[in-house]
Amino acid sequence: MTKSSATSQIEGKNKTIDYKKLYQEQAKKHQLMLSQISHEIRNPVTLINSFLQILEKQHPDLSEDQNWIKILENMDFLRGLLGELSSYNNSLRLNLESTNVYALFANVIESINPSLEKKNVSIAFNKLSPIPLLYVDHTKLQQVFHNLLRNTFEAVKEGGHIVCSIESDGTGVTFKVTDDGCGISPEYQNSIFEPFVTYKPDGSGLGLAISKRIAEAHKGSLEFTSSPEKGTTFILKIPIL
């Protein structure tokens, strides 16, 4: 190997390290900025919400006013968005503990049943193999399940079907959530895990971004397959560490 080619390889390697460092620095700045914005907005929003509650107590007739109802709906949306911003910022911080992930998944599925019954949507849950205990963040993994099931629930039409499954190959556990709903349009499929990207008129675009970050924080992955008007399958994989 010539001296010039060796130098070129070293420079190339250094450039790769520099790019990686630059990306990490930008990611930290991005996260810090979101955290600061969320913190600065939360205080006035809390104060405004308190004043709204006082006004409604003083003037009960406001509760019937359509403009007032819209104000409260938008306030709830704003508070929810701030909560999701906080979740996004904290999604990489894990509190790991030995967890029965089968029971956790089953409990979340059971919790969504009342909403499914109102929409006349059926749900099945298949355990395809013995499932080991995993060291995971119980609360954050539960949040992922909720996000995936909520997306699925919103995608299916009345009378639709949802199938969930869980299995292990000895190296990790795979969770699947499949629906026969509207599917994800091809134009959105490359960006659905990006923050603030959503195809729903009232969505924040943070639920799936949070879920993917939580999966990756567990050294796992979150992917999907989808066909318009045929349905979507979300595939969450968590390794056995």
Backbone as CSV, one residue per row, in Angstrom:
resi,resn,N_x,N_y,N_z,CA_x,CA_y,CA_z,C_x,C_y,C_z
1,MET,0.848,-1.194,0.000,0.000,0.000,0.000,0.884,1.245,0.000
2,THR,0.596,2.191,-0.867,1.395,3.406,-0.937,1.069,4.307,0.232
3,LYS,1.995,5.240,0.478,1.816,6.185,1.581,0.588,7.061,1.357
4,SER,0.363,7.471,0.110,-0.766,8.357,-0.185,-2.099,7.650,0.038
5,SER,-2.168,6.343,-0.359,-3.425,5.617,-0.168,-3.686,5.370,1.311
6,ALA,-2.626,5.095,2.079,-2.785,4.896,3.515,-3.270,6.176,4.179
7,THR,-2.693,7.297,3.759,-3.116,8.596,4.302,-4.575,8.872,3.963
8,SER,-4.954,8.505,2.736,-6.335,8.724,2.290,-7.306,7.931,3.144
9,GLN,-6.935,6.662,3.464,-7.818,5.836,4.287,-7.961,6.410,5.685
10,ILE,-6.842,6.881,6.246,-6.880,7.474,7.587,-7.757,8.714,7.599
11,GLU,-7.580,9.556,6.549,-8.396,10.766,6.466,-9.872,10.419,6.319
12,GLY,-10.172,9.364,5.507,-11.554,8.937,5.331,-12.163,8.477,6.640
13,LYS,-11.352,7.713,7.414,-11.836,7.229,8.698,-12.090,8.395,9.646
14,ASN,-11.183,9.366,9.658,-11.356,10.535,10.519,-12.601,11.328,10.139
15,LYS,-12.853,11.432,8.828,-14.032,12.147,8.377,-15.299,11.458,8.859
16,THR,-15.307,10.113,8.813,-16.471,9.361,9.281,-16.719,9.622,10.757
17,ILE,-15.649,9.601,11.542,-15.770,9.866,12.977,-16.278,11.284,13.210
18,ASP,-15.777,12.236,12.428,-16.206,13.626,12.579,-17.681,13.786,12.231
19,TYR,-18.134,13.126,11.178,-19.541,13.209,10.795,-20.431,12.617,11.888
20,LYS,-19.988,11.497,12.445,-20.755,10.865,13.505,-20.849,11.781,14.723
21,LYS,-19.725,12.407,15.057,-19.705,13.322,16.198,-20.603,14.525,15.930
22,LEU,-20.551,15.024,14.701,-21.388,16.164,14.327,-22.865,15.809,14.445
23,TYR,-23.234,14.605,13.985,-24.630,14.156,14.071,-25.068,14.072,15.530
24,GLN,-24.201,13.502,16.384,-24.545,13.375,17.802,-24.719,14.736,18.452
25,GLU,-23.848,15.686,18.092,-23.957,17.035,18.650,-25.256,17.712,18.217
26,GLN,-25.598,17.536,16.930,-26.835,18.136,16.427,-28.058,17.495,17.072
27,ALA,-28.010,16.178,17.293,-29.131,15.479,17.933,-29.333,15.982,19.356
28,LYS,-28.201,16.211,20.068,-28.296,16.712,21.437,-28.884,18.120,21.463
29,LYS,-28.451,18.948,20.501,-28.971,20.313,20.420,-30.468,20.303,20.122
30,HIS,-30.857,19.417,19.206,-32.262,19.289,18.823,-33.104,18.887,20.030
31,GLN,-32.596,17.907,20.796,-33.331,17.428,21.960,-33.400,18.516,23.032
32,LEU,-32.295,19.238,23.242,-32.278,20.308,24.228,-33.254,21.419,23.841
33,MET,-33.300,21.740,22.543,-34.201,22.785,22.084,-35.657,22.403,22.330
34,LEU,-36.012,21.150,21.994,-37.375,20.688,22.227,-37.717,20.724,23.712
35,SER,-36.761,20.327,24.545,-36.979,20.326,25.986,-37.219,21.743,26.502
36,GLN,-36.430,22.704,26.009,-36.576,24.096,26.442,-37.911,24.673,25.987
37,ILE,-38.281,24.385,24.731,-39.562,24.885,24.212,-40.719,24.308,25.025
38,SER,-40.662,23.007,25.268,-41.723,22.354,26.038,-41.838,22.955,27.430
39,HIS,-40.680,23.193,28.072,-40.681,23.750,29.423,-41.253,25.168,29.448
40,GLU,-40.850,25.985,28.473,-41.306,27.377,28.440,-42.805,27.485,28.152
41,ILE,-43.321,26.570,27.332,-44.740,26.622,26.979,-45.614,26.042,28.079
42,ARG,-45.092,25.038,28.791,-45.909,24.327,29.775,-46.458,25.250,30.858
43,ASN,-45.640,26.162,31.364,-46.092,27.029,32.461,-47.272,27.918,32.077
44,PRO,-47.199,28.690,30.972,-48.362,29.496,30.607,-49.588,28.656,30.249
45,VAL,-49.372,27.478,29.647,-50.504,26.608,29.315,-51.204,26.143,30.590
46,THR,-50.422,25.774,31.602,-50.998,25.361,32.885,-51.789,26.507,33.508
47,LEU,-51.233,27.717,33.426,-51.896,28.893,33.994,-53.201,29.190,33.252
48,ILE,-53.161,29.164,31.925,-54.363,29.418,31.116,-55.435,28.383,31.427
49,ASN,-55.024,27.124,31.550,-55.985,26.060,31.835,-56.653,26.280,33.190
50,SER,-55.883,26.755,34.163,-56.448,27.039,35.488,-57.479,28.163,35.416
51,PHE,-57.169,29.210,34.651,-58.109,30.320,34.491,-59.389,29.867,33.781
52,LEU,-59.249,28.983,32.826,-60.419,28.463,32.118,-61.333,27.693,33.069
53,GLN,-60.725,26.913,33.955,-61.513,26.161,34.934,-62.242,27.104,35.889
54,ILE,-61.556,28.179,36.300,-62.185,29.161,37.190,-63.355,29.842,36.494
55,LEU,-63.150,30.230,35.230,-64.217,30.874,34.464,-65.444,29.980,34.338
56,GLU,-65.216,28.697,34.083,-66.355,27.788,33.920,-67.111,27.598,35.223
57,LYS,-66.383,27.619,36.348,-67.050,27.519,37.647,-67.898,28.759,37.917
58,GLN,-67.360,29.920,37.542,-68.079,31.173,37.767,-69.237,31.357,36.792
59,HIS,-69.111,30.788,35.605,-70.139,30.932,34.560,-70.466,29.550,33.980
60,PRO,-71.260,28.746,34.696,-71.570,27.379,34.264,-72.189,27.291,32.873
61,ASP,-72.857,28.364,32.454,-73.507,28.348,31.135,-72.483,28.255,29.990
62,LEU,-71.210,28.574,30.277,-70.165,28.478,29.251,-70.003,27.050,28.728
63,SER,-70.288,26.083,29.588,-70.078,24.680,29.203,-70.954,24.260,28.026
64,GLU,-71.989,25.035,27.725,-72.875,24.722,26.600,-72.512,25.493,25.338
65,ASP,-71.595,26.447,25.472,-71.225,27.278,24.329,-70.249,26.524,23.421
66,GLN,-70.563,26.457,22.122,-69.735,25.699,21.187,-68.322,26.261,21.053
67,ASN,-68.191,27.585,21.112,-66.854,28.189,21.040,-66.028,27.810,22.259
68,TRP,-66.682,27.764,23.414,-66.001,27.380,24.647,-65.541,25.917,24.559
69,ILE,-66.405,25.071,24.042,-66.073,23.656,23.888,-64.855,23.492,22.982
70,LYS,-64.815,24.281,21.894,-63.673,24.217,20.981,-62.387,24.684,21.668
71,ILE,-62.498,25.716,22.500,-61.327,26.206,23.245,-60.775,25.096,24.132
72,LEU,-61.671,24.400,24.852,-61.231,23.334,25.746,-60.638,22.162,24.972
73,GLU,-61.227,21.854,23.820,-60.689,20.762,22.996,-59.271,21.077,22.534
74,ASN,-59.053,22.314,22.109,-57.720,22.704,21.654,-56.734,22.793,22.813
75,MET,-57.219,23.158,23.987,-56.357,23.171,25.160,-55.928,21.750,25.518
76,ASP,-56.871,20.806,25.427,-56.524,19.404,25.694,-55.488,18.901,24.683
77,PHE,-55.653,19.298,23.428,-54.695,18.890,22.402,-53.311,19.452,22.705
78,LEU,-53.255,20.725,23.112,-51.978,21.361,23.419,-51.300,20.695,24.605
79,ARG,-52.071,20.368,25.630,-51.504,19.694,26.800,-50.996,18.302,26.415
80,GLY,-51.767,17.612,25.559,-51.330,16.303,25.092,-50.046,16.394,24.284
81,LEU,-49.946,17.419,23.449,-48.745,17.620,22.637,-47.529,17.871,23.528
82,LEU,-47.696,18.666,24.567,-46.590,18.923,25.491,-46.165,17.630,26.194
83,GLY,-47.158,16.805,26.527,-46.847,15.521,27.146,-46.055,14.631,26.207
84,GLU,-46.419,14.654,24.915,-45.703,13.832,23.937,-44.302,14.380,23.677
85,LEU,-44.157,15.692,23.698,-42.821,16.278,23.557,-41.917,15.815,24.696
86,SER,-42.483,15.792,25.907,-41.715,15.334,27.061,-41.343,13.858,26.905
87,SER,-42.297,13.051,26.407,-42.025,11.629,26.183,-40.939,11.436,25.136
88,TYR,-40.980,12.246,24.085,-39.975,12.150,23.021,-38.587,12.458,23.574
89,ASN,-38.498,13.502,24.378,-37.203,13.893,24.941,-36.642,12.847,25.896
90,ASN,-37.544,12.132,26.585,-37.099,11.164,27.589,-37.107,9.731,27.087
91,SER,-37.382,9.528,25.799,-37.580,8.172,25.287,-36.308,7.322,25.288
92,LEU,-35.137,7.948,25.345,-33.887,7.188,25.330,-33.381,6.855,26.736
93,ARG,-34.057,7.390,27.746,-33.641,7.129,29.133,-34.443,5.947,29.660
94,LEU,-33.765,4.853,29.946,-34.448,3.623,30.333,-34.207,3.265,31.791
95,ASN,-35.242,2.725,32.411,-35.146,2.151,33.749,-35.445,0.662,33.605
96,LEU,-34.397,-0.129,33.392,-34.565,-1.531,33.044,-34.906,-2.386,34.262
97,GLU,-35.851,-3.311,34.057,-36.202,-4.273,35.098,-36.714,-5.545,34.441
98,SER,-36.557,-6.672,35.116,-37.036,-7.942,34.589,-38.558,-7.880,34.450
99,THR,-39.067,-8.147,33.240,-40.480,-7.917,32.951,-41.088,-9.083,32.179
100,ASN,-42.298,-9.449,32.568,-43.083,-10.418,31.816,-43.748,-9.661,30.670
101,VAL,-43.090,-9.630,29.518,-43.576,-8.807,28.406,-44.848,-9.389,27.788
102,TYR,-45.041,-10.709,27.926,-46.293,-11.303,27.438,-47.475,-10.733,28.217
103,ALA,-47.371,-10.716,29.552,-48.447,-10.188,30.385,-48.643,-8.688,30.130
104,LEU,-47.540,-7.977,29.938,-47.627,-6.539,29.677,-48.383,-6.269,28.381
105,PHE,-48.030,-6.985,27.327,-48.693,-6.831,26.035,-50.178,-7.201,26.147
106,ALA,-50.449,-8.307,26.832,-51.837,-8.772,26.997,-52.677,-7.739,27.752
107,ASN,-52.107,-7.124,28.774,-52.849,-6.132,29.562,-53.198,-4.903,28.732
108,VAL,-52.256,-4.469,27.884,-52.524,-3.304,27.047,-53.609,-3.636,26.022
109,ILE,-53.547,-4.838,25.454,-54.570,-5.260,24.494,-55.937,-5.294,25.170
110,GLU,-55.973,-5.817,26.394,-57.241,-5.889,27.122,-57.803,-4.494,27.418
111,SER,-56.902,-3.548,27.688,-57.347,-2.200,28.043,-58.018,-1.472,26.885
112,ILE,-57.698,-1.880,25.641,-58.275,-1.203,24.475,-59.589,-1.863,24.038
113,ASN,-59.925,-2.998,24.644,-61.118,-3.742,24.251,-62.416,-2.930,24.282
114,PRO,-62.677,-2.130,25.333,-63.927,-1.357,25.354,-64.075,-0.432,24.145
115,SER,-62.981,0.209,23.725,-63.033,1.084,22.549,-63.295,0.277,21.283
116,LEU,-62.698,-0.919,21.214,-62.890,-1.766,20.044,-64.340,-2.237,19.933
117,GLU,-64.926,-2.582,21.081,-66.311,-3.061,21.084,-67.274,-1.981,20.592
118,LYS,-66.997,-0.733,20.973,-67.854,0.367,20.518,-67.792,0.516,19.001
119,LYS,-66.654,0.187,18.421,-66.458,0.318,16.981,-66.739,-0.996,16.245
120,ASN,-67.135,-2.006,17.021,-67.407,-3.329,16.458,-66.180,-3.899,15.741
121,VAL,-65.022,-3.730,16.378,-63.762,-4.244,15.837,-63.310,-5.432,16.684
122,SER,-62.952,-6.522,16.054,-62.484,-7.705,16.778,-60.965,-7.681,16.900
123,ILE,-60.465,-8.303,17.977,-59.015,-8.378,18.165,-58.652,-9.782,18.650
124,ALA,-57.579,-10.328,18.097,-57.081,-11.643,18.502,-55.640,-11.493,18.974
125,PHE,-55.247,-12.320,19.940,-53.884,-12.269,20.460,-53.321,-13.687,20.470
126,ASN,-52.254,-13.909,19.715,-51.667,-15.241,19.567,-50.273,-15.300,20.196
127,LYS,-50.100,-16.234,21.113,-48.784,-16.507,21.692,-48.201,-17.690,20.924
128,LEU,-47.155,-17.445,20.138,-46.661,-18.436,19.187,-45.494,-19.266,19.711
129,SER,-44.991,-18.936,20.898,-43.877,-19.690,21.485,-43.774,-19.312,22.955
130,PRO,-42.990,-20.065,23.743,-42.707,-19.621,25.112,-41.995,-18.265,25.070
131,ILE,-42.327,-17.399,26.012,-41.761,-16.042,26.031,-40.919,-15.851,27.295
132,PRO,-39.630,-15.525,27.136,-38.778,-15.303,28.307,-39.032,-13.934,28.933
133,LEU,-38.576,-13.780,30.167,-38.579,-12.459,30.784,-37.543,-11.593,30.068
134,LEU,-37.824,-10.318,29.934,-36.882,-9.398,29.315,-36.543,-8.276,30.278
135,TYR,-35.313,-7.771,30.171,-34.936,-6.568,30.911,-35.291,-5.369,30.044
136,VAL,-36.391,-4.719,30.390,-36.896,-3.589,29.612,-37.385,-2.503,30.561
137,ASP,-37.646,-1.353,29.982,-38.318,-0.291,30.726,-39.819,-0.553,30.605
138,HIS,-40.416,-1.032,31.678,-41.818,-1.454,31.695,-42.744,-0.345,31.196
139,THR,-42.571,0.855,31.718,-43.460,1.972,31.378,-43.322,2.383,29.920
140,LYS,-42.081,2.462,29.450,-41.869,2.911,28.071,-42.312,1.863,27.056
141,LEU,-42.090,0.576,27.353,-42.549,-0.463,26.435,-44.081,-0.486,26.384
142,GLN,-44.695,-0.269,27.528,-46.158,-0.172,27.573,-46.639,0.980,26.694
143,GLN,-45.913,2.087,26.710,-46.250,3.236,25.869,-46.172,2.872,24.388
144,VAL,-45.164,2.081,24.009,-45.044,1.643,22.617,-46.271,0.822,22.216
145,PHE,-46.657,-0.127,23.072,-47.830,-0.952,22.771,-49.080,-0.085,22.593
146,HIS,-49.247,0.869,23.496,-50.404,1.773,23.399,-50.377,2.548,22.083
147,ASN,-49.218,3.052,21.718,-49.108,3.835,20.479,-49.436,2.994,19.253
148,LEU,-48.916,1.782,19.204,-49.157,0.914,18.049,-50.627,0.524,17.956
149,LEU,-51.217,0.177,19.091,-52.629,-0.215,19.086,-53.537,0.970,18.778
150,ARG,-53.151,2.154,19.247,-53.959,3.346,18.942,-53.928,3.638,17.444
151,ASN,-52.740,3.537,16.841,-52.644,3.746,15.395,-53.474,2.731,14.630
152,THR,-53.417,1.488,15.087,-54.175,0.424,14.444,-55.671,0.660,14.585
153,PHE,-56.087,1.020,15.791,-57.507,1.274,16.063,-58.039,2.398,15.169
154,GLU,-57.229,3.437,14.992,-57.667,4.573,14.178,-57.689,4.232,12.687
155,ALA,-56.936,3.202,12.296,-56.851,2.847,10.878,-57.983,1.933,10.428
156,VAL,-58.510,1.110,11.356,-59.527,0.143,10.957,-60.909,0.787,10.898
157,LYS,-61.724,0.266,10.007,-63.104,0.732,9.885,-63.991,-0.078,10.821
158,GLU,-65.222,0.365,10.974,-66.174,-0.377,11.795,-66.316,-1.792,11.236
159,GLY,-66.264,-2.769,12.152,-66.343,-4.165,11.739,-65.011,-4.753,11.317
160,GLY,-63.919,-4.013,11.500,-62.593,-4.476,11.090,-61.990,-5.482,12.051
161,HIS,-60.763,-5.889,11.744,-60.094,-6.925,12.539,-58.652,-6.511,12.850
162,ILE,-58.214,-6.847,14.056,-56.834,-6.627,14.491,-56.296,-7.961,15.006
163,VAL,-55.076,-8.294,14.620,-54.426,-9.512,15.113,-53.077,-9.133,15.713
164,CYS,-52.874,-9.524,16.965,-51.599,-9.290,17.644,-50.933,-10.638,17.905
165,SER,-49.620,-10.642,17.868,-48.903,-11.894,18.155,-47.610,-11.588,18.877
166,ILE,-47.103,-12.622,19.562,-45.833,-12.514,20.274,-45.113,-13.851,20.154
167,GLU,-43.815,-13.802,19.871,-43.032,-15.034,19.778,-41.559,-14.734,20.040
168,SER,-40.827,-15.786,20.382,-39.392,-15.646,20.638,-38.623,-16.705,19.862
169,ASP,-37.478,-16.296,19.314,-36.604,-17.240,18.606,-35.377,-17.590,19.438
170,GLY,-35.387,-17.205,20.712,-34.255,-17.497,21.591,-33.256,-16.366,21.689
171,THR,-33.272,-15.448,20.706,-32.365,-14.295,20.757,-33.115,-13.003,21.081
172,GLY,-34.414,-13.036,20.942,-35.218,-11.851,21.207,-36.695,-12.181,21.132
173,VAL,-37.514,-11.170,21.333,-38.968,-11.329,21.280,-39.512,-10.409,20.198
174,THR,-40.409,-10.942,19.382,-41.040,-10.173,18.308,-42.516,-9.985,18.606
175,PHE,-42.945,-8.725,18.560,-44.349,-8.369,18.762,-44.891,-7.862,17.425
176,LYS,-46.075,-8.318,17.048,-46.685,-7.839,15.811,-48.104,-7.344,16.079
177,VAL,-48.458,-6.264,15.404,-49.820,-5.729,15.458,-50.265,-5.523,14.016
178,THR,-51.281,-6.276,13.595,-51.736,-6.257,12.211,-53.195,-5.826,12.139
179,ASP,-53.513,-4.964,11.177,-54.903,-4.562,10.971,-55.274,-4.718,9.501
180,ASP,-56.583,-4.698,9.237,-57.056,-4.750,7.861,-57.663,-3.401,7.466
181,GLY,-57.035,-2.350,7.952,-57.544,-1.000,7.738,-57.095,-0.364,6.441
182,CYS,-57.001,0.963,6.477,-56.763,1.742,5.260,-55.332,1.657,4.753
183,GLY,-54.410,1.160,5.571,-53.015,1.112,5.151,-52.377,2.495,5.174
184,ILE,-51.095,2.533,4.908,-50.337,3.785,4.900,-49.992,4.136,3.462
185,SER,-50.339,5.331,3.055,-50.079,5.758,1.673,-48.580,5.702,1.379
186,PRO,-48.203,5.276,0.175,-46.779,5.188,-0.186,-46.027,6.494,0.044
187,GLU,-46.680,7.630,-0.140,-46.002,8.918,0.017,-45.583,9.188,1.454
188,TYR,-46.199,8.493,2.425,-45.861,8.697,3.838,-44.961,7.602,4.388
189,GLN,-44.790,6.513,3.661,-44.138,5.345,4.243,-42.667,5.572,4.600
190,ASN,-41.998,6.489,3.931,-40.586,6.751,4.243,-40.393,7.721,5.403
191,SER,-41.489,8.300,5.898,-41.327,9.350,6.905,-42.217,9.191,8.133
192,ILE,-42.933,8.061,8.272,-43.890,7.972,9.382,-43.221,7.927,10.751
193,PHE,-41.936,7.570,10.801,-41.242,7.546,12.086,-40.528,8.874,12.381
194,GLU,-40.645,9.834,11.473,-40.047,11.145,11.709,-40.947,11.965,12.648
195,PRO,-40.365,12.708,13.595,-41.201,13.520,14.486,-41.973,14.585,13.728
196,PHE,-43.225,14.788,14.145,-44.132,15.805,13.602,-44.616,15.492,12.189
197,VAL,-44.377,14.271,11.712,-44.914,13.857,10.419,-46.134,12.990,10.682
198,THR,-47.295,13.385,10.167,-48.518,12.623,10.368,-49.453,12.798,9.184
199,TYR,-50.240,11.764,8.907,-51.245,11.862,7.857,-52.639,11.964,8.468
200,LYS,-52.700,12.126,9.806,-53.986,12.270,10.482,-54.262,13.756,10.709
201,PRO,-55.487,14.208,10.491,-55.793,15.632,10.642,-55.607,16.154,12.059
202,ASP,-55.768,15.286,13.065,-55.638,15.742,14.449,-54.467,15.077,15.167
203,GLY,-53.512,14.524,14.412,-52.366,13.852,15.025,-51.209,14.801,15.277
204,SER,-50.364,14.435,16.239,-49.193,15.262,16.559,-47.964,14.811,15.777
205,GLY,-47.973,13.574,15.282,-46.808,13.065,14.567,-45.671,12.674,15.484
206,LEU,-45.970,12.411,16.765,-44.913,12.049,17.708,-45.017,10.613,18.214
207,GLY,-46.207,10.015,18.154,-46.397,8.690,18.726,-45.466,7.631,18.150
208,LEU,-45.390,7.541,16.830,-44.527,6.537,16.210,-43.047,6.898,16.339
209,ALA,-42.734,8.197,16.319,-41.346,8.629,16.510,-40.858,8.238,17.907
210,ILE,-41.719,8.444,18.900,-41.388,8.052,20.275,-41.193,6.538,20.353
211,SER,-42.106,5.797,19.737,-42.054,4.333,19.788,-40.765,3.798,19.176
212,LYS,-40.349,4.361,18.055,-39.119,3.899,17.396,-37.890,4.205,18.256
213,ARG,-37.863,5.387,18.858,-36.731,5.740,19.729,-36.661,4.803,20.931
214,ILE,-37.820,4.452,21.503,-37.843,3.540,22.644,-37.348,2.163,22.221
215,ALA,-37.792,1.687,21.054,-37.336,0.387,20.551,-35.822,0.380,20.374
216,GLU,-35.280,1.428,19.772,-33.846,1.496,19.517,-33.048,1.677,20.801
217,ALA,-33.639,2.348,21.798,-32.966,2.477,23.092,-32.810,1.117,23.760
218,HIS,-33.722,0.174,23.445,-33.640,-1.198,23.948,-32.767,-2.081,23.048
219,LYS,-32.032,-1.461,22.107,-31.206,-2.186,21.127,-32.077,-3.016,20.175
220,GLY,-33.335,-2.628,20.048,-34.255,-3.343,19.176,-34.614,-2.532,17.949
221,SER,-35.746,-2.857,17.349,-36.164,-2.175,16.123,-37.686,-2.116,16.046
222,LEU,-38.169,-1.156,15.277,-39.594,-1.051,14.981,-39.732,-0.790,13.488
223,GLU,-40.403,-1.699,12.803,-40.590,-1.591,11.357,-42.055,-1.843,11.018
224,PHE,-42.402,-1.748,9.741,-43.777,-2.007,9.338,-43.817,-2.462,7.885
225,THR,-44.911,-3.116,7.547,-45.254,-3.381,6.157,-46.687,-2.891,5.977
226,SER,-46.987,-2.326,4.809,-48.317,-1.768,4.618,-48.701,-1.737,3.146
227,SER,-49.991,-1.969,2.903,-50.544,-1.855,1.559,-51.813,-1.020,1.637
228,PRO,-51.924,0.032,0.838,-53.118,0.879,0.862,-54.392,0.057,0.693
229,GLU,-55.364,0.316,1.578,-56.675,-0.338,1.588,-56.622,-1.832,1.945
230,LYS,-55.435,-2.330,2.312,-55.336,-3.746,2.704,-54.911,-3.902,4.164
231,GLY,-54.188,-2.926,4.671,-53.814,-2.997,6.071,-52.337,-2.792,6.328
232,THR,-51.987,-2.824,7.624,-50.626,-2.540,8.071,-50.224,-3.509,9.163
233,THR,-48.969,-3.898,9.181,-48.396,-4.682,10.268,-47.200,-3.938,10.850
234,PHE,-47.242,-3.669,12.147,-46.088,-3.110,12.847,-45.344,-4.268,13.514
235,ILE,-44.016,-4.241,13.399,-43.173,-5.336,13.900,-42.146,-4.749,14.861
236,LEU,-42.297,-5.075,16.139,-41.389,-4.607,17.174,-40.525,-5.771,17.626
237,LYS,-39.198,-5.582,17.597,-38.280,-6.628,18.028,-37.410,-6.105,19.181
238,ILE,-37.402,-6.873,20.277,-36.586,-6.521,21.435,-35.653,-7.693,21.715
239,PRO,-34.329,-7.473,21.711,-33.392,-8.576,21.921,-33.328,-8.999,23.389
240,ILE,-32.896,-10.237,23.605,-32.627,-10.720,24.957,-31.199,-10.311,25.304
241,LEU,-31.037,-9.418,26.248,-29.708,-8.901,26.583,-29.101,-9.682,27.738
